[in-house]
Each structure stands twice: as structure tokens, then as C-alpha cells.
Amino acid sequence: WYQRRVRGTVEDVKEKKKKVNKSLKEDTTNLPPLTLLPQEVAIKILSNLTATELCLAGCVISPWADMTEDDILWFNLVKSEWKYAKYVQDRILEQSWQSFKKLYLVMDEAQLIFAVNPLKGIEYLQDHRILSEDASDIALYLHTTEKLRKEELCTYLLQHRPDVLEDYVKLEDYSNQSVLPNVLRNFLTKFPAKQCKLGKEQIGLLLIKFSLRYSECNPQAGLSQDIVYNICCSLMLLGYDFTHPLIKNKMSKREFIRNTREVTPGVSNDYLGHMYDNIYLIGPVVR
């Protein structure tokens, strides 16, 4: 009886599934062709496709070819994949692009070139008058383009254009972020030391730029750039102390406070204690 009951239940489920699939198929076959819909509706539907899917749709389905070349679709794709385009939209619109699909392809090509040679990638965008030679403009592009490889980003900012690095860090907003180790940890994830093979001088340069920006964004904290820098160095040393396998006697909170207090006049012991607890519980600031 039990086996018959189970067999009957399974057959019922299969039958219901067939009916659902049949009804869905009937619903989709009754939909009007995309070319018969109002243009605004058709464009709205196509806006859910990626650039690759748009290109394939235009090639495979010939009646869609004209719609998949629509400038609105491609310009929205540009702005969604490169936030930089939103900030310089007026400059882009002033140029006589053959189509915004061409603009998309240029920016995509520049990103691929950047992954091989960062200097050539930036020059490619400048040659097409998308980027200017101004350091702040280049920094805005690098800061808002999430798909850039971190290794090449580190190479460009730390080896070739430290002036752009300064403007890059100025785009960071640390206002009302009082937990310094968390802010520093998030900042250094953009410049992973091991992945980018950073040396002591390069890490020191990053800490200098970060310390200045953090003190500017949080004047109410009463921490000067030098004090923030010294705390950051202490946090990095503490993380190294905790994670290095050859260091058996780990630094205690009392030792950390005593050592750091000497280079951070005016900072309370409680504040430094919270810094210690953050590294102890969450981990080092350098990954």
C-alpha cells in the first residue's frame, strides 16, 4: 500500500509539472514578436542583456539587428560598466562618436590593454579623447573602474604615477569612520601587498597618503597625520607579530599600548586598547 501511495504521488507530481510546462509554453508562444512592440518597450526588454548577448542577438535574429544597435542601450551599458562615464557624460556627448557601441568597444579595449600594459591602456583612452592628461581625471577613472586588475593598478599608481595616487586617495571618503583598523584594512585591500609584491617603501607611501586623508576626513577625532601614521605602523607590526609562526611570545595588550603610546602623544590607553582588540579578533590589516 505504501509503495502504491508513493508511486501515485510521484506520478501526480510529474503530471502537474507537464501541465505547468505546457501552459508556460503556450504563454510564451502567444507573446508578440519583439519587432511588433512599441520601440520603448522593446528597448526596455533588450536593456536586460549584456553587451555580448546584444551582439549575439543582433547577429542571430536579423529583425533585431537595428534595435540591438540602439545608442540608448549602449550608452547605458557604458555607464553601468564604467562609472567614470557618468561623471564625464557631457564631455563624451560632445564628441562625434559614430555610435555608442563604438564607445563601449573602445573602453573595453582600453581595459584589456591596461591589463597588459597600464601606461598603454591610459594612453589609449587619451588618444580617443575619453581621458584627459590631468592627474585627477585619471584618478577618477581608476577609482571608479572596478574591473581593473589590482596588480596593474598598483604598478601604475606606485611605480609610474605617484601624482595620480595622491588624487586617487583624495577620492576616498572616511568621514565618521572611527574604527581606524577597519578603514585601513579596507583601504589596503585595494593594494594587496603579496599579490602586488609591494616593498616597504611602497607600503610606507600608501600609509602616508592614507594617514593624511583619514585625518582630513575626521577632524573631530583630533588625530594628526603623524599620529595616524604611527598608529597604522603599530597595527601592521601587531598583525605581523600575531601571524608569524616563528614568533612564539605574542605581544600582549599592555606591551602594545606601552610601545605605541610613545609615538602617539595625547591618545588614550583605551583607544589603543580597542585597536589591539580589533587586530586580535578580526586579523591583520595587511592580507
Short mmCIF file of C-alpha atoms in Angstrom, two decimals:
data_model
loop_
_atom_site.label_atom_id
_atom_site.label_comp_id
_atom_site.label_asym_id
_atom_site.label_seq_id
_atom_site.Cartn_x
_atom_site.Cartn_y
_atom_site.Cartn_z
CA TRP A 1 0.00 0.00 0.00
CA TYR A 2 2.79 2.42 0.95
CA GLN A 3 4.67 1.79 -2.31
CA ARG A 4 1.50 2.30 -4.38
CA ARG A 5 0.81 5.54 -2.50
CA VAL A 6 4.33 6.87 -3.14
CA ARG A 7 4.18 5.81 -6.83
CA GLY A 8 0.86 7.56 -7.23
CA THR A 9 2.19 10.74 -5.60
CA VAL A 10 5.24 10.81 -7.90
CA GLU A 11 3.02 10.33 -10.97
CA ASP A 12 0.77 13.18 -9.82
CA VAL A 13 3.75 15.49 -9.44
CA LYS A 14 5.03 14.58 -12.94
CA GLU A 15 1.57 15.20 -14.42
CA LYS A 16 1.30 18.60 -12.75
CA LYS A 17 4.79 19.52 -13.98
CA LYS A 18 3.79 18.63 -17.55
CA LYS A 19 0.71 20.86 -17.30
CA VAL A 20 2.76 23.78 -15.95
CA ASN A 21 5.36 23.45 -18.71
CA LYS A 22 2.64 23.23 -21.32
CA SER A 23 0.92 26.38 -20.03
CA LEU A 24 4.24 28.26 -19.92
CA LYS A 25 4.99 27.21 -23.48
CA GLU A 26 1.57 28.40 -24.62
CA ASP A 27 2.09 31.73 -22.83
CA THR A 28 5.44 32.36 -24.49
CA THR A 29 4.22 31.36 -27.96
CA ASN A 30 1.38 33.86 -27.64
CA LEU A 31 3.79 36.74 -26.99
CA PRO A 32 4.04 39.18 -29.91
CA PRO A 33 7.38 39.41 -31.76
CA LEU A 34 9.76 41.99 -30.35
CA THR A 35 9.65 43.98 -33.59
CA LEU A 36 5.89 44.49 -33.22
CA LEU A 37 6.17 46.00 -29.75
CA PRO A 38 6.49 49.78 -29.23
CA GLN A 39 10.12 50.81 -29.54
CA GLU A 40 10.30 51.99 -25.92
CA VAL A 41 9.08 48.59 -24.71
CA ALA A 42 11.45 46.67 -26.97
CA ILE A 43 14.42 48.75 -25.83
CA LYS A 44 13.42 48.21 -22.20
CA ILE A 45 13.42 44.44 -22.75
CA LEU A 46 16.77 44.48 -24.53
CA SER A 47 18.29 46.57 -21.75
CA ASN A 48 18.40 43.41 -19.63
CA LEU A 49 21.01 41.89 -21.96
CA THR A 50 24.75 42.17 -21.58
CA ALA A 51 26.95 43.56 -24.35
CA THR A 52 27.82 40.04 -25.54
CA GLU A 53 24.18 38.99 -25.56
CA LEU A 54 23.21 42.12 -27.51
CA CYS A 55 25.81 41.40 -30.18
CA LEU A 56 24.71 37.77 -30.46
CA ALA A 57 21.03 38.72 -30.64
CA GLY A 58 21.71 41.16 -33.47
CA CYS A 59 23.67 38.56 -35.43
CA VAL A 60 21.37 35.57 -34.90
CA ILE A 61 17.98 37.30 -35.12
CA SER A 62 18.13 39.58 -38.14
CA PRO A 63 14.91 41.55 -37.39
CA TRP A 64 16.53 42.64 -34.09
CA ALA A 65 19.71 43.93 -35.73
CA ASP A 66 18.70 47.59 -35.80
CA MET A 67 17.31 47.58 -32.26
CA THR A 68 20.46 46.00 -30.80
CA GLU A 69 22.48 48.92 -32.23
CA ASP A 70 20.40 51.50 -30.36
CA ASP A 71 22.56 54.24 -28.83
CA ILE A 72 20.50 54.37 -25.64
CA LEU A 73 21.20 50.69 -24.96
CA TRP A 74 24.93 51.02 -25.49
CA PHE A 75 25.37 54.27 -23.62
CA ASN A 76 23.56 52.79 -20.62
CA LEU A 77 25.88 49.78 -20.83
CA VAL A 78 28.88 52.11 -20.85
CA LYS A 79 27.65 53.94 -17.74
CA SER A 80 26.80 50.71 -15.91
CA GLU A 81 30.23 49.11 -16.51
CA TRP A 82 32.34 52.27 -16.26
CA LYS A 83 31.00 54.66 -13.63
CA TYR A 84 33.58 57.16 -14.86
CA ALA A 85 31.33 57.81 -17.88
CA LYS A 86 28.63 59.20 -15.58
CA TYR A 87 30.98 61.91 -14.31
CA VAL A 88 32.20 62.95 -17.78
CA GLN A 89 28.94 62.37 -19.64
CA ASP A 90 28.86 65.89 -21.07
CA ARG A 91 32.38 65.54 -22.45
CA ILE A 92 31.53 62.20 -24.07
CA LEU A 93 28.32 63.52 -25.62
CA GLU A 94 30.18 66.48 -27.13
CA GLN A 95 32.31 64.13 -29.22
CA SER A 96 31.11 62.89 -32.59
CA TRP A 97 31.05 59.17 -31.89
CA GLN A 98 29.93 57.04 -34.81
CA SER A 99 27.84 55.13 -32.29
CA PHE A 100 27.89 54.46 -28.56
CA LYS A 101 28.56 50.83 -29.35
CA LYS A 102 31.90 52.07 -30.70
CA LEU A 103 32.47 53.93 -27.41
CA TYR A 104 31.78 50.73 -25.47
CA LEU A 105 34.24 48.77 -27.59
CA VAL A 106 36.94 51.43 -27.15
CA MET A 107 36.58 51.42 -23.36
CA ASP A 108 36.52 47.63 -23.28
CA GLU A 109 39.66 47.50 -25.43
CA ALA A 110 41.38 50.02 -23.15
CA GLN A 111 40.65 47.82 -20.14
CA LEU A 112 42.21 44.83 -21.88
CA ILE A 113 45.29 46.86 -22.84
CA PHE A 114 45.58 48.13 -19.25
CA ALA A 115 45.76 44.53 -18.02
CA VAL A 116 48.87 44.03 -20.19
CA ASN A 117 50.42 47.49 -20.04
CA PRO A 118 48.82 50.08 -17.73
CA LEU A 119 50.57 53.02 -19.39
CA LYS A 120 49.38 51.98 -22.85
CA GLY A 121 45.83 51.45 -21.56
CA ILE A 122 45.61 55.00 -20.23
CA GLU A 123 47.23 56.40 -23.40
CA TYR A 124 44.64 54.54 -25.49
CA LEU A 125 41.81 56.31 -23.68
CA GLN A 126 43.59 59.65 -24.02
CA ASP A 127 44.11 59.11 -27.75
CA HIS A 128 40.34 58.63 -28.10
CA ARG A 129 39.73 61.79 -26.01
CA ILE A 130 37.88 59.90 -23.29
CA LEU A 131 40.51 60.68 -20.67
CA SER A 132 42.43 63.91 -20.28
CA GLU A 133 46.05 64.11 -19.15
CA ASP A 134 45.01 65.68 -15.84
CA ALA A 135 46.01 63.52 -12.86
CA SER A 136 42.65 63.99 -11.12
CA ASP A 137 40.80 62.80 -14.24
CA ILE A 138 42.94 59.66 -14.49
CA ALA A 139 42.46 59.05 -10.76
CA LEU A 140 38.69 59.27 -11.16
CA TYR A 141 38.74 56.68 -13.94
CA LEU A 142 40.91 54.29 -11.91
CA HIS A 143 38.90 54.78 -8.72
CA THR A 144 35.52 54.12 -10.35
CA THR A 145 36.51 51.23 -12.66
CA GLU A 146 36.09 48.09 -10.57
CA LYS A 147 37.21 45.57 -13.20
CA LEU A 148 40.82 46.75 -13.36
CA ARG A 149 43.32 44.18 -12.13
CA LYS A 150 44.87 45.17 -8.80
CA GLU A 151 48.38 44.22 -9.86
CA GLU A 152 48.36 46.65 -12.79
CA LEU A 153 46.62 49.31 -10.70
CA CYS A 154 49.42 49.08 -8.12
CA THR A 155 52.05 49.19 -10.85
CA TYR A 156 50.58 52.29 -12.44
CA LEU A 157 49.97 54.26 -9.22
CA LEU A 158 53.05 53.28 -7.23
CA GLN A 159 55.68 52.95 -9.93
CA HIS A 160 54.63 55.20 -12.81
CA ARG A 161 52.27 57.89 -11.48
CA PRO A 162 52.52 58.63 -7.73
CA ASP A 163 50.94 62.03 -8.51
CA VAL A 164 47.79 60.18 -9.63
CA LEU A 165 47.92 58.14 -6.40
CA GLU A 166 47.53 61.34 -4.39
CA ASP A 167 44.37 62.29 -6.28
CA TYR A 168 43.18 58.67 -6.10
CA VAL A 169 43.34 58.64 -2.30
CA LYS A 170 41.56 62.02 -2.14
CA LEU A 171 38.52 60.29 -3.67
CA GLU A 172 38.25 58.06 -0.60
CA ASP A 173 35.67 59.21 1.96
CA TYR A 174 36.43 58.22 5.55
CA SER A 175 34.05 60.66 7.22
CA ASN A 176 32.60 59.42 10.53
CA GLN A 177 34.51 56.12 10.31
CA SER A 178 36.03 55.94 13.75
CA VAL A 179 37.32 52.35 13.73
CA LEU A 180 40.75 53.02 12.23
CA PRO A 181 41.86 49.38 11.76
CA ASN A 182 38.73 48.58 9.70
CA VAL A 183 39.23 51.64 7.49
CA LEU A 184 42.91 50.84 6.96
CA ARG A 185 42.11 47.19 6.25
CA ASN A 186 39.55 48.15 3.58
CA PHE A 187 41.97 50.61 2.00
CA LEU A 188 44.81 48.10 1.78
CA THR A 189 42.57 45.51 0.09
CA LYS A 190 42.84 47.73 -2.99
CA PHE A 191 46.62 47.32 -2.81
CA PRO A 192 47.21 43.71 -1.66
CA ALA A 193 50.85 43.54 -0.60
CA LYS A 194 51.52 39.91 -1.54
CA GLN A 195 49.56 39.97 -4.77
CA CYS A 196 51.19 43.21 -5.92
CA LYS A 197 54.60 42.33 -4.43
CA LEU A 198 54.85 45.63 -2.62
CA GLY A 199 58.06 46.65 -0.91
CA LYS A 200 58.49 48.54 2.35
CA GLU A 201 58.83 51.91 0.57
CA GLN A 202 55.63 51.39 -1.40
CA ILE A 203 53.67 50.32 1.69
CA GLY A 204 55.09 53.32 3.52
CA LEU A 205 53.92 55.63 0.72
CA LEU A 206 50.41 54.15 0.91
CA LEU A 207 50.33 54.69 4.68
CA ILE A 208 51.42 58.33 4.28
CA LYS A 209 48.66 59.05 1.76
CA PHE A 210 46.09 57.17 3.82
CA SER A 211 47.03 58.90 7.08
CA LEU A 212 46.65 62.34 5.54
CA ARG A 213 43.26 61.51 4.06
CA TYR A 214 41.96 59.90 7.26
CA SER A 215 42.95 62.89 9.40
CA GLU A 216 41.33 65.26 6.88
CA CYS A 217 38.04 63.32 6.92
CA ASN A 218 37.89 63.02 10.72
CA PRO A 219 38.99 66.32 12.27
CA GLN A 220 36.74 65.64 15.26
CA ALA A 221 38.96 62.70 16.23
CA GLY A 222 41.84 65.07 16.97
CA LEU A 223 44.40 62.79 15.31
CA SER A 224 47.13 64.42 13.24
CA GLN A 225 48.58 62.79 10.16
CA ASP A 226 51.72 61.77 12.05
CA ILE A 227 49.74 60.14 14.85
CA VAL A 228 47.52 58.25 12.39
CA TYR A 229 50.62 57.11 10.51
CA ASN A 230 52.30 55.87 13.70
CA ILE A 231 49.16 54.00 14.76
CA CYS A 232 48.96 52.37 11.32
CA CYS A 233 52.57 51.23 11.55
CA SER A 234 51.93 49.80 15.03
CA LEU A 235 48.85 47.95 13.75
CA MET A 236 50.83 46.42 10.89
CA LEU A 237 53.59 45.28 13.26
CA LEU A 238 50.99 43.82 15.63
CA GLY A 239 49.37 41.85 12.82
CA TYR A 240 52.78 40.54 11.77
CA ASP A 241 53.51 39.56 15.36
CA PHE A 242 50.22 37.64 15.65
CA THR A 243 50.53 35.74 12.36
CA HIS A 244 54.25 34.95 12.08
CA PRO A 245 54.78 31.28 13.03
CA LEU A 246 58.30 31.83 14.38
CA ILE A 247 57.22 34.40 16.95
CA LYS A 248 56.20 32.32 19.95
CA ASN A 249 55.70 35.05 22.55
CA LYS A 250 52.93 37.20 21.09
CA MET A 251 52.66 40.84 22.02
CA SER A 252 50.25 41.49 24.88
CA LYS A 253 47.81 44.38 25.01
CA ARG A 254 49.84 46.07 27.73
CA GLU A 255 53.01 45.86 25.61
CA PHE A 256 51.22 47.21 22.54
CA ILE A 257 49.82 50.17 24.47
CA ARG A 258 53.18 50.93 26.05
CA ASN A 259 55.07 50.79 22.75
CA THR A 260 52.51 52.76 20.74
CA ARG A 261 51.90 55.42 23.39
CA GLU A 262 55.47 56.65 22.98
CA VAL A 263 54.82 57.74 19.37
CA THR A 264 51.18 58.81 19.77
CA PRO A 265 51.09 61.58 22.40
CA GLY A 266 47.60 62.50 23.56
CA VAL A 267 45.99 59.22 22.50
CA SER A 268 44.26 57.43 25.37
CA ASN A 269 45.11 53.93 26.53
CA ASP A 270 41.51 52.85 25.97
CA TYR A 271 41.67 53.92 22.32
CA LEU A 272 44.89 51.98 21.76
CA GLY A 273 43.38 49.01 23.60
CA HIS A 274 40.47 48.97 21.16
CA MET A 275 42.98 48.95 18.28
CA TYR A 276 44.66 45.89 19.80
CA ASP A 277 41.33 44.10 20.28
CA ASN A 278 40.38 44.73 16.65
CA ILE A 279 43.55 43.09 15.32
CA TYR A 280 43.27 40.24 17.81
CA LEU A 281 39.64 39.45 16.88
CA ILE A 282 39.46 40.30 13.16
CA GLY A 283 43.02 39.81 11.97
CA PRO A 284 45.88 41.84 10.49
CA VAL A 285 45.25 44.91 8.36
CA VAL A 286 47.51 43.57 5.59
CA ARG A 287 46.25 40.48 3.82
#
